[in-house]
PDB file of C-alpha atoms in Angstrom:
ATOM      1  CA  UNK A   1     -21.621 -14.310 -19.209  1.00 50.00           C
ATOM      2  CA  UNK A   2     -19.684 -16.047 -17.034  1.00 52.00           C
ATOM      3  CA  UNK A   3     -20.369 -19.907 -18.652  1.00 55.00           C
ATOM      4  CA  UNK A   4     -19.204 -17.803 -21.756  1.00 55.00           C
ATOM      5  CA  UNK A   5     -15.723 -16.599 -20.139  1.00 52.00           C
ATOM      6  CA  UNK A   6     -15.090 -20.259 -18.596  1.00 55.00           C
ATOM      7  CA  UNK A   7     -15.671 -21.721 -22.157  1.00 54.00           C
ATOM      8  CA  UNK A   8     -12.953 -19.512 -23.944  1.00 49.00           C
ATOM      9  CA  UNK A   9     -10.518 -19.838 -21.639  1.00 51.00           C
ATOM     10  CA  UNK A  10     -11.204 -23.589 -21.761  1.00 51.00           C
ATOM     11  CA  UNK A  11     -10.733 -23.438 -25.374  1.00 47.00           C
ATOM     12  CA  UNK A  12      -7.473 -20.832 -25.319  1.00 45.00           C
ATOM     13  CA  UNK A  13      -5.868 -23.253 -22.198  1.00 48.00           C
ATOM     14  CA  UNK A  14      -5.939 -26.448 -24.831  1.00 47.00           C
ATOM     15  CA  UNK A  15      -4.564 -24.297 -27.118  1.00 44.00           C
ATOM     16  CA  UNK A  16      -2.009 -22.871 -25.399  1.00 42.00           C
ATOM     17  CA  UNK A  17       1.711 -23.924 -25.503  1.00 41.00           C
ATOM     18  CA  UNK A  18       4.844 -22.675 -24.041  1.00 40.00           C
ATOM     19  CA  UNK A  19       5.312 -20.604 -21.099  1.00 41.00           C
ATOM     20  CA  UNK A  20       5.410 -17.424 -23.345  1.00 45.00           C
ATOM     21  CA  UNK A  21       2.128 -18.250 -24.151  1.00 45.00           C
ATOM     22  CA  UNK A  22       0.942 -19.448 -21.217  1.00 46.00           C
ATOM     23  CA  UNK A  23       1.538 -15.051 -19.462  1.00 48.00           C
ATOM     24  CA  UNK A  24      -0.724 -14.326 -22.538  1.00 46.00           C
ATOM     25  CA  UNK A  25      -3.266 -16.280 -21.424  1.00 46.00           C
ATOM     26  CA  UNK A  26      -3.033 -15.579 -18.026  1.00 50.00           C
ATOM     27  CA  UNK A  27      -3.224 -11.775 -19.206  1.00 48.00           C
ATOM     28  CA  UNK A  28      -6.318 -12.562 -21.337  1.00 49.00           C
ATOM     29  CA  UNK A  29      -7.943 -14.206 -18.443  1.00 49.00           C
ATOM     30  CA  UNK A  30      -7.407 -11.331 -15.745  1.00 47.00           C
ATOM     31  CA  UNK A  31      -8.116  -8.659 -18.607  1.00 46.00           C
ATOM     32  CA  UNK A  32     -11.898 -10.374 -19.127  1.00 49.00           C
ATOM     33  CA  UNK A  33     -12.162 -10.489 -15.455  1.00 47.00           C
ATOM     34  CA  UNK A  34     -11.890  -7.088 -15.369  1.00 47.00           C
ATOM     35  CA  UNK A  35     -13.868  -5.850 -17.936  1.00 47.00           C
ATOM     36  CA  UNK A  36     -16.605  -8.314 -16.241  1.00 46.00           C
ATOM     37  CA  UNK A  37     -15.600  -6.288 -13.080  1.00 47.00           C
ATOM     38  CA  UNK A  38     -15.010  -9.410 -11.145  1.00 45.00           C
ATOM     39  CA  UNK A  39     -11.409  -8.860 -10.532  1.00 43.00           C
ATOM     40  CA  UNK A  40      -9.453  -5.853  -8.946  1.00 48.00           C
ATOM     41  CA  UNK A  41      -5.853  -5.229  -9.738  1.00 47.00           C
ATOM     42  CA  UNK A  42      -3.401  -2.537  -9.223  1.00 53.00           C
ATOM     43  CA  UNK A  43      -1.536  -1.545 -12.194  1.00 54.00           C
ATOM     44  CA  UNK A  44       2.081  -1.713 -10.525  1.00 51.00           C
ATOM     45  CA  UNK A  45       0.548  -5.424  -9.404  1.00 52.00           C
ATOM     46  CA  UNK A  46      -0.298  -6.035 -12.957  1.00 54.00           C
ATOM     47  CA  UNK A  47       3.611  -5.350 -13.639  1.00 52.00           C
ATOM     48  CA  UNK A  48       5.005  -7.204 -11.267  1.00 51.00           C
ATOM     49  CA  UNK A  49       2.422 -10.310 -12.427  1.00 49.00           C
ATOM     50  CA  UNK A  50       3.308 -10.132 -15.456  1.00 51.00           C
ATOM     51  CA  UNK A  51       7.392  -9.385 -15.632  1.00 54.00           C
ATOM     52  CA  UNK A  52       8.945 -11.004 -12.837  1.00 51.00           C
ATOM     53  CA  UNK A  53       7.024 -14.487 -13.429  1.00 45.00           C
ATOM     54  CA  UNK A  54       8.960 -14.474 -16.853  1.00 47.00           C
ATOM     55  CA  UNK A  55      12.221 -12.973 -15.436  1.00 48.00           C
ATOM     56  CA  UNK A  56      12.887 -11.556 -19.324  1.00 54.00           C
ATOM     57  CA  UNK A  57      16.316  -9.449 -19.003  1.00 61.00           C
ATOM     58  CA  UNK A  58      14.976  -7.741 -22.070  1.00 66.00           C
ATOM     59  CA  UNK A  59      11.824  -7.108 -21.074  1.00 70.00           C
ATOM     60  CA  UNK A  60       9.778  -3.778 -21.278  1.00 76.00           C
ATOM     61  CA  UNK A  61       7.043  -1.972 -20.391  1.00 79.00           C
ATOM     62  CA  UNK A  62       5.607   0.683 -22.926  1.00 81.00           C
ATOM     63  CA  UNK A  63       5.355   3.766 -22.072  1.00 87.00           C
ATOM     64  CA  UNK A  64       8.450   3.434 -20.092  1.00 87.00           C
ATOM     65  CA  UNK A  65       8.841   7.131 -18.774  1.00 90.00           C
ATOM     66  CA  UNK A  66       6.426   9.582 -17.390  1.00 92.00           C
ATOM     67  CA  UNK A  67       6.717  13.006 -16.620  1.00 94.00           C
ATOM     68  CA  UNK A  68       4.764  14.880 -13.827  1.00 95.00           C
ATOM     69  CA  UNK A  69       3.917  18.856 -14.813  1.00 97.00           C
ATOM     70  CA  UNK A  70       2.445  21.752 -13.100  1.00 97.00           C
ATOM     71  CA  UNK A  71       1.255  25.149 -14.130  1.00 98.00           C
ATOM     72  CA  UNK A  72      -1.199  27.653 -12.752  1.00 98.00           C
ATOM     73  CA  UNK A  73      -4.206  29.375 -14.568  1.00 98.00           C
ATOM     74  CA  UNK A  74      -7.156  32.204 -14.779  1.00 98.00           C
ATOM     75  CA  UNK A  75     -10.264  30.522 -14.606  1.00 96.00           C
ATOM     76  CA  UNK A  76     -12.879  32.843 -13.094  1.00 93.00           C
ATOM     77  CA  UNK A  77     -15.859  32.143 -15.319  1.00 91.00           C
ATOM     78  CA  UNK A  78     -16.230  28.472 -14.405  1.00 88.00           C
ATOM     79  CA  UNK A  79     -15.194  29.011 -10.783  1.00 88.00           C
ATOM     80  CA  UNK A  80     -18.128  31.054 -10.267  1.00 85.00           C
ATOM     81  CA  UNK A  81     -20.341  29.148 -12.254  1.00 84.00           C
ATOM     82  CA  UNK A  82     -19.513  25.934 -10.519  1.00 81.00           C
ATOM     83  CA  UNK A  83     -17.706  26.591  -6.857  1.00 86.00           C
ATOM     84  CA  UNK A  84     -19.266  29.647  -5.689  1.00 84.00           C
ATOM     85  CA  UNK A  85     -22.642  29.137  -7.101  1.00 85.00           C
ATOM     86  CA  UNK A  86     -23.065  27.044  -3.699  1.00 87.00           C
ATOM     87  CA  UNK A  87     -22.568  30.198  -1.485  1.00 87.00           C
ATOM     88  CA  UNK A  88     -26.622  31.175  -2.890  1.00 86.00           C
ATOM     89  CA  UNK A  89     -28.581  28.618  -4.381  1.00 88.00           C
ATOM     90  CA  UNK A  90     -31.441  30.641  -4.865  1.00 90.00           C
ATOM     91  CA  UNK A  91     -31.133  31.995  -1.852  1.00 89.00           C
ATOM     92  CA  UNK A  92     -29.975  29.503  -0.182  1.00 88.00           C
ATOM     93  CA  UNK A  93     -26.892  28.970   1.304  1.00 87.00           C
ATOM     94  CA  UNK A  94     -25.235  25.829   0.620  1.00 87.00           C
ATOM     95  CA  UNK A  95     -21.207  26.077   1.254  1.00 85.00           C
ATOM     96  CA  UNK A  96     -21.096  23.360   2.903  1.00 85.00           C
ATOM     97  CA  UNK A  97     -21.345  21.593  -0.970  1.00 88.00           C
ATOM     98  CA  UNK A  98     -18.609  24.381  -2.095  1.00 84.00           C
ATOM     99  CA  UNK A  99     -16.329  23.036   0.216  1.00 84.00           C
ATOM    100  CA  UNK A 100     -16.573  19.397  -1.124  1.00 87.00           C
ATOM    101  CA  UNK A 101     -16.444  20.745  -4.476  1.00 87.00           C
ATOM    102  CA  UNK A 102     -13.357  22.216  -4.062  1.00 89.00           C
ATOM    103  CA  UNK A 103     -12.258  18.988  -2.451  1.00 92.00           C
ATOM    104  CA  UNK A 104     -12.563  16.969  -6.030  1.00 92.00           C
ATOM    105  CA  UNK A 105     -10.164  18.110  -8.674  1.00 93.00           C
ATOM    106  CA  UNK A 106     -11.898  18.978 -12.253  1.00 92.00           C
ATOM    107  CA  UNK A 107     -11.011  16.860 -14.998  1.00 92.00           C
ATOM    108  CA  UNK A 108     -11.469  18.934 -18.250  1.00 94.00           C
ATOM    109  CA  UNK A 109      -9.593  20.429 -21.136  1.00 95.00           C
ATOM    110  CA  UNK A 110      -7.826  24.136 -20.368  1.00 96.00           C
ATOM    111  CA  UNK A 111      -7.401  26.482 -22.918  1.00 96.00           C
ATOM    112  CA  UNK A 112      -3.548  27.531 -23.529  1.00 97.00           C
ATOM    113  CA  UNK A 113      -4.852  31.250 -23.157  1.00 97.00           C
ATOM    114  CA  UNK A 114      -5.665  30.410 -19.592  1.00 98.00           C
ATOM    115  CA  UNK A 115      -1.987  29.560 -18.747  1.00 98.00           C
ATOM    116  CA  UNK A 116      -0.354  32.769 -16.096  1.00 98.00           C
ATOM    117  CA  UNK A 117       2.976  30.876 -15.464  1.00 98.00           C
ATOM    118  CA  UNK A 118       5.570  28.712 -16.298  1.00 98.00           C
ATOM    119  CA  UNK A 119       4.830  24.759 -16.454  1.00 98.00           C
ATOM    120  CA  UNK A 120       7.166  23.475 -13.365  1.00 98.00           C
ATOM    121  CA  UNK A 121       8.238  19.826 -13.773  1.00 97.00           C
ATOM    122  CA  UNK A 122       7.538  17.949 -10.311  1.00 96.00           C
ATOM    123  CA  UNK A 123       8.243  14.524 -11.480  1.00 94.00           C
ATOM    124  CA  UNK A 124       9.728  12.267 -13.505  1.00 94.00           C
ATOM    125  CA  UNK A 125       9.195   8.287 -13.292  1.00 90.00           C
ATOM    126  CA  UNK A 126      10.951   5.446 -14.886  1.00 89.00           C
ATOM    127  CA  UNK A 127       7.422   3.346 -15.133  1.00 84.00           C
ATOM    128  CA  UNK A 128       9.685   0.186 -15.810  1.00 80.00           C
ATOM    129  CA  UNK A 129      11.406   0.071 -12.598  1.00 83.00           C
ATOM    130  CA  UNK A 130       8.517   1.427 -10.207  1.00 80.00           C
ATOM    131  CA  UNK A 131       7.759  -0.585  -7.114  1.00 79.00           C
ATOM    132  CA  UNK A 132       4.281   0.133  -5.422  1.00 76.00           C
ATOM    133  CA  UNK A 133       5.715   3.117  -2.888  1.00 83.00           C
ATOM    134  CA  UNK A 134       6.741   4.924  -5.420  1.00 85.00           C
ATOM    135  CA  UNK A 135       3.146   5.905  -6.123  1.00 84.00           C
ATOM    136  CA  UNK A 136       3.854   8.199  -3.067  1.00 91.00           C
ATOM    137  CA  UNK A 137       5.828  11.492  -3.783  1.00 93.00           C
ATOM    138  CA  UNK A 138       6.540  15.116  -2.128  1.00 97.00           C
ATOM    139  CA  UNK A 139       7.784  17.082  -4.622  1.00 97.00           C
ATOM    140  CA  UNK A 140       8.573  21.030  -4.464  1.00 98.00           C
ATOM    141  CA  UNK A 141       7.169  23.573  -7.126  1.00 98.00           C
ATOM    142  CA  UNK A 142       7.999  27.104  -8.218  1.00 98.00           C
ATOM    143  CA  UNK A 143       5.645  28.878 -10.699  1.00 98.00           C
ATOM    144  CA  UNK A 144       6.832  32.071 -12.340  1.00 98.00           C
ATOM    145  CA  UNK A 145       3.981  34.097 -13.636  1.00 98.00           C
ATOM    146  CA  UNK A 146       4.440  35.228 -17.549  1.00 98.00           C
ATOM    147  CA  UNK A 147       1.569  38.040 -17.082  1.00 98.00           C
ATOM    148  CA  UNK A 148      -0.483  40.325 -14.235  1.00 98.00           C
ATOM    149  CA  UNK A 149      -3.440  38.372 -14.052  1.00 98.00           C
ATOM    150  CA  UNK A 150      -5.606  36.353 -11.080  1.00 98.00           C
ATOM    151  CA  UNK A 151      -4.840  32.762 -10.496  1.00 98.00           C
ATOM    152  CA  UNK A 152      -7.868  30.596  -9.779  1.00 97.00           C
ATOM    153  CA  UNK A 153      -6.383  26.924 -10.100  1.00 97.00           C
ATOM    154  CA  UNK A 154      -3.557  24.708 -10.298  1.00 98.00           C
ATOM    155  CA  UNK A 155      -3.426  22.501 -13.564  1.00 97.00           C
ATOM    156  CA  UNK A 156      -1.991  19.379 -13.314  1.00 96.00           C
ATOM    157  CA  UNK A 157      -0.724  16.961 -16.742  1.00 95.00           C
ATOM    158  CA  UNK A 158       1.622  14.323 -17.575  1.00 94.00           C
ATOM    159  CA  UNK A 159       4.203  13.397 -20.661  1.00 94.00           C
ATOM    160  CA  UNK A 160       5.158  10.336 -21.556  1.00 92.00           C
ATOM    161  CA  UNK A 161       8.255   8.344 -23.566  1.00 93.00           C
ATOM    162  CA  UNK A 162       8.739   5.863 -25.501  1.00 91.00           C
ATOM    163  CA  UNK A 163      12.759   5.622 -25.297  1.00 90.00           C
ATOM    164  CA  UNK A 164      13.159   2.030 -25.934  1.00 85.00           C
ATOM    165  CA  UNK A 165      11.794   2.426 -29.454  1.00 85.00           C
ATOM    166  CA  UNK A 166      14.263   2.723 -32.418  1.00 84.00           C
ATOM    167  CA  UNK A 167      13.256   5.810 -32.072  1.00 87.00           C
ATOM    168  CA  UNK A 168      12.267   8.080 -29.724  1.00 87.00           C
ATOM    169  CA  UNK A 169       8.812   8.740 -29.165  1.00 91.00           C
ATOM    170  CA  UNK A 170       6.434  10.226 -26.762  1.00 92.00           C
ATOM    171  CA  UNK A 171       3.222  12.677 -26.474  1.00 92.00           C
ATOM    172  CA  UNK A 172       2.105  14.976 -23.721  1.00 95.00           C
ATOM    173  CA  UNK A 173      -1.439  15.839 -22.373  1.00 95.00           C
ATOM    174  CA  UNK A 174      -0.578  19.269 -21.200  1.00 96.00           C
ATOM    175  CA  UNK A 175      -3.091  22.242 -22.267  1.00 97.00           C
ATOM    176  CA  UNK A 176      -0.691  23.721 -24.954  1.00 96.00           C
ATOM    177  CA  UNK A 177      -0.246  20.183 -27.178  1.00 96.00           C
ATOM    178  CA  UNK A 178      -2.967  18.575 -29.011  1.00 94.00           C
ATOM    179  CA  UNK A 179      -6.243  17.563 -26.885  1.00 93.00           C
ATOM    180  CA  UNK A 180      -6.144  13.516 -25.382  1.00 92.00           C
ATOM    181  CA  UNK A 181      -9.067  11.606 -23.289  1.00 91.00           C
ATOM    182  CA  UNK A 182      -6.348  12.457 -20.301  1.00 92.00           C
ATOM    183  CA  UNK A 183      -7.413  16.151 -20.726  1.00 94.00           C
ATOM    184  CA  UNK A 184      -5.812  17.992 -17.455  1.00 95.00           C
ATOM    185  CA  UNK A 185      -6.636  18.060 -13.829  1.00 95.00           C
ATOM    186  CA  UNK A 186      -7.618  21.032 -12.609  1.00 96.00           C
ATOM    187  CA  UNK A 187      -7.363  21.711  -8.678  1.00 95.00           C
ATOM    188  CA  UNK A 188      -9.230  24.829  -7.646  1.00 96.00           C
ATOM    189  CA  UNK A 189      -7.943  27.379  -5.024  1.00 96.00           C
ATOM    190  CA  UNK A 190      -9.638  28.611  -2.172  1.00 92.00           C
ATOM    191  CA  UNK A 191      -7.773  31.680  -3.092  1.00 92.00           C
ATOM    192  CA  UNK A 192      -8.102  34.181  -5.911  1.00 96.00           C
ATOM    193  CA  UNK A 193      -4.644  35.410  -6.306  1.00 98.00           C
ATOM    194  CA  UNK A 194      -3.241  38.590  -7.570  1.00 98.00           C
ATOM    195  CA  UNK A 195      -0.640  38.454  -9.162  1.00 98.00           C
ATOM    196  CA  UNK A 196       1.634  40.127 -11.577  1.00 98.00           C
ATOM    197  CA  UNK A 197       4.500  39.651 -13.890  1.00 98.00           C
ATOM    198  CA  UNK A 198       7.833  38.236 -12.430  1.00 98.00           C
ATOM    199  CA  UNK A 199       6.226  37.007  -8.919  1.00 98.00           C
ATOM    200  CA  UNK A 200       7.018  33.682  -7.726  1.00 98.00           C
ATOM    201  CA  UNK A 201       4.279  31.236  -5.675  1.00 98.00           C
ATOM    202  CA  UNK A 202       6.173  28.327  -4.108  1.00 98.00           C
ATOM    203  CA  UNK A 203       5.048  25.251  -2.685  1.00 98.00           C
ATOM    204  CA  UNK A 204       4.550  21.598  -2.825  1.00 98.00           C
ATOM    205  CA  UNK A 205       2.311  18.739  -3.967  1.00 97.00           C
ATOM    206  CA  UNK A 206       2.335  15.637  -1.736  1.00 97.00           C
ATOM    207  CA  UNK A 207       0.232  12.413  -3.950  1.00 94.00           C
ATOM    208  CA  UNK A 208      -0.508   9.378  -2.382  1.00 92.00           C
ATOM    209  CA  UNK A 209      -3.144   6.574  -3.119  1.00 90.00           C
ATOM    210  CA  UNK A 210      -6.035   6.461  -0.414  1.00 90.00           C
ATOM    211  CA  UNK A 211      -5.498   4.050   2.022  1.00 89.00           C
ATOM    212  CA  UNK A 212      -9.252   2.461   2.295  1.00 91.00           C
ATOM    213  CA  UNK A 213      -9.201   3.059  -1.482  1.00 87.00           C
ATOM    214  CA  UNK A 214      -5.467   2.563  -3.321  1.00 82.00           C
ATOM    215  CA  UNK A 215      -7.831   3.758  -6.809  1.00 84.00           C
ATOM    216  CA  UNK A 216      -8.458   7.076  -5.418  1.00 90.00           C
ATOM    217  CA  UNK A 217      -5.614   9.588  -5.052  1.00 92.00           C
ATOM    218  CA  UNK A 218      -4.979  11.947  -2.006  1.00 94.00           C
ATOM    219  CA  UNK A 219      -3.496  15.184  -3.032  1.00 96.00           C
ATOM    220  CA  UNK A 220      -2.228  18.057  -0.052  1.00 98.00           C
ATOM    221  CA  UNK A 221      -0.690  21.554  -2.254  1.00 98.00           C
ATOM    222  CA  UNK A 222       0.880  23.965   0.278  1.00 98.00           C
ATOM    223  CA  UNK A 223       1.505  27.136  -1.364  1.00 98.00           C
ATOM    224  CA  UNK A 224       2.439  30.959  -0.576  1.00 98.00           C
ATOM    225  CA  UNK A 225       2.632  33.825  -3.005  1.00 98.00           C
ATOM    226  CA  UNK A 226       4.419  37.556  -1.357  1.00 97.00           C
ATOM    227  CA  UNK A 227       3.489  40.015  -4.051  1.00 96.00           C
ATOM    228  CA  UNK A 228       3.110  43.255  -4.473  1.00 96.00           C
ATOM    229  CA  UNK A 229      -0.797  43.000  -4.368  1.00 96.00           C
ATOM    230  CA  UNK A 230      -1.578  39.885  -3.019  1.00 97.00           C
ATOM    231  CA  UNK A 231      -0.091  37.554   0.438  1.00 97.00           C
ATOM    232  CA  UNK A 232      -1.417  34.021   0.601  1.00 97.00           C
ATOM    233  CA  UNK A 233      -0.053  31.292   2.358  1.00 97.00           C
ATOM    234  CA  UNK A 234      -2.277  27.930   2.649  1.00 97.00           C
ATOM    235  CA  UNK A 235      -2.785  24.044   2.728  1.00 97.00           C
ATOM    236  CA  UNK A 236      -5.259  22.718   0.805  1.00 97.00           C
ATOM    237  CA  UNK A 237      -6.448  19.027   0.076  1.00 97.00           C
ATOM    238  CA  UNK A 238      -8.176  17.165  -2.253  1.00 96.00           C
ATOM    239  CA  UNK A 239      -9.177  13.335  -3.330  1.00 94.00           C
ATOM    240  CA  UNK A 240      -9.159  12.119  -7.250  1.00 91.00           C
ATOM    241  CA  UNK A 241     -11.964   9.589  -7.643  1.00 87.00           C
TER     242      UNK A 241
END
């Protein structure tokens, strides 16, 4: 495979012209390399490869915005099913699994019905103008429930924009739009909370790529909820593989 990926980039080098044409093939080559996994490169690297080598005023990078989001929902049936199905495994006990478990955020699709609270904004990013720390964030988060109900997870999703289109475009993968490959992220709580209409839980997610790893995400949520029926305050961690 790789006498096959030297000849076409032999053949697209004699063909190519221009320095415009020259970052295409320079993108064609490092895109092969990575789909023969033979080449590792960080997205924000990717950017920086391919913009600032050109030094185009005009330049862009599409989608240009992205928006963080973060709501809270019921989920008992597949908590059980999944997380606490390690505290007996046929009569064994196995939570030392359950804790790891709750240490790897779900990717899945969440029905609307599940939603108990607001969707809380945490943050926005101008993707064009992004330097590698950004990637790291603290942000604060308020979640208002819209119902008395228990809260089993945190469900994180992003938007995105298109706003240097003639016109202005954009999609979002949150649970109430219509269903992407993104799906939502889905961090389970160690918790089951209580919680009824009007109460507030407060906290904040701090993201960060792993530092043996930049491809994997470290996520810490600190949250607390005073309600009526329920008092919770904790710290909880997880890693996106």
């Amino acid at each position: 495979m790789s006498s096959s990926l030297e000849q076409f980039t032999s053949l697209l080098f004699r063909v190519v012209n221009g320095l415009g044409l020259l970052n295409l093939f320079l993108l064609l080559l490092i895109k092969a390399k990575l789909l023969l996994g033979s080449y590792k490169l960080h997205s924000l690297q990717s950017k920086f490869l391919f913009l600032h080598p050109c030094q185009v005023d005009d330049g862009v990078v599409l989608p240009d915005e992205a928006s963080l989001y973060l709501t809270a929902i019921e989920d008992a049936e597949y908590k059980d099913d999944k997380i606490e199905f390690w505290n007996n495994v046929y009569g064994f006990g196995m939570s030392c699994i359950k804790k790891q478990a709750m240490m790897e955020p779900l990717v899945d699709t969440v029905d609307q019905k599940q939603i108990v609270t607001n969707c809380h904004l945490l943050k926005t990013m101008d993707i064009s103008k992004m330097v590698l720390g950004d990637a790291s964030f603290t942000a604060p988060f308020k979640l208002i429930a819209e119902r008395d109900d228990y809260i089993h997870a945190f469900v994180a999703y992003f938007d995105v924009s298109f706003t240097k289109c003639h016109k202005l475009m954009g999609f979002s993968t949150g649970p109430r739009s219509r269903a992407t490959h993104w799906k939502q992220t889905v961090l389970y709580l160690e918790d089951v909370l209580t919680i009824c209409e009007g109460e507030t839980i407060i906290g904040s997610m701090t993201v960060a790529p792993n530092k043996k790893n930049p491809r994997d995400v470290d996520i810490m949520v600190k949250y607390s909820l005073s309600g009526r029926r329920c008092v919770v305050s904790r710290v909880q961690f997880y890693k996106m593989r």
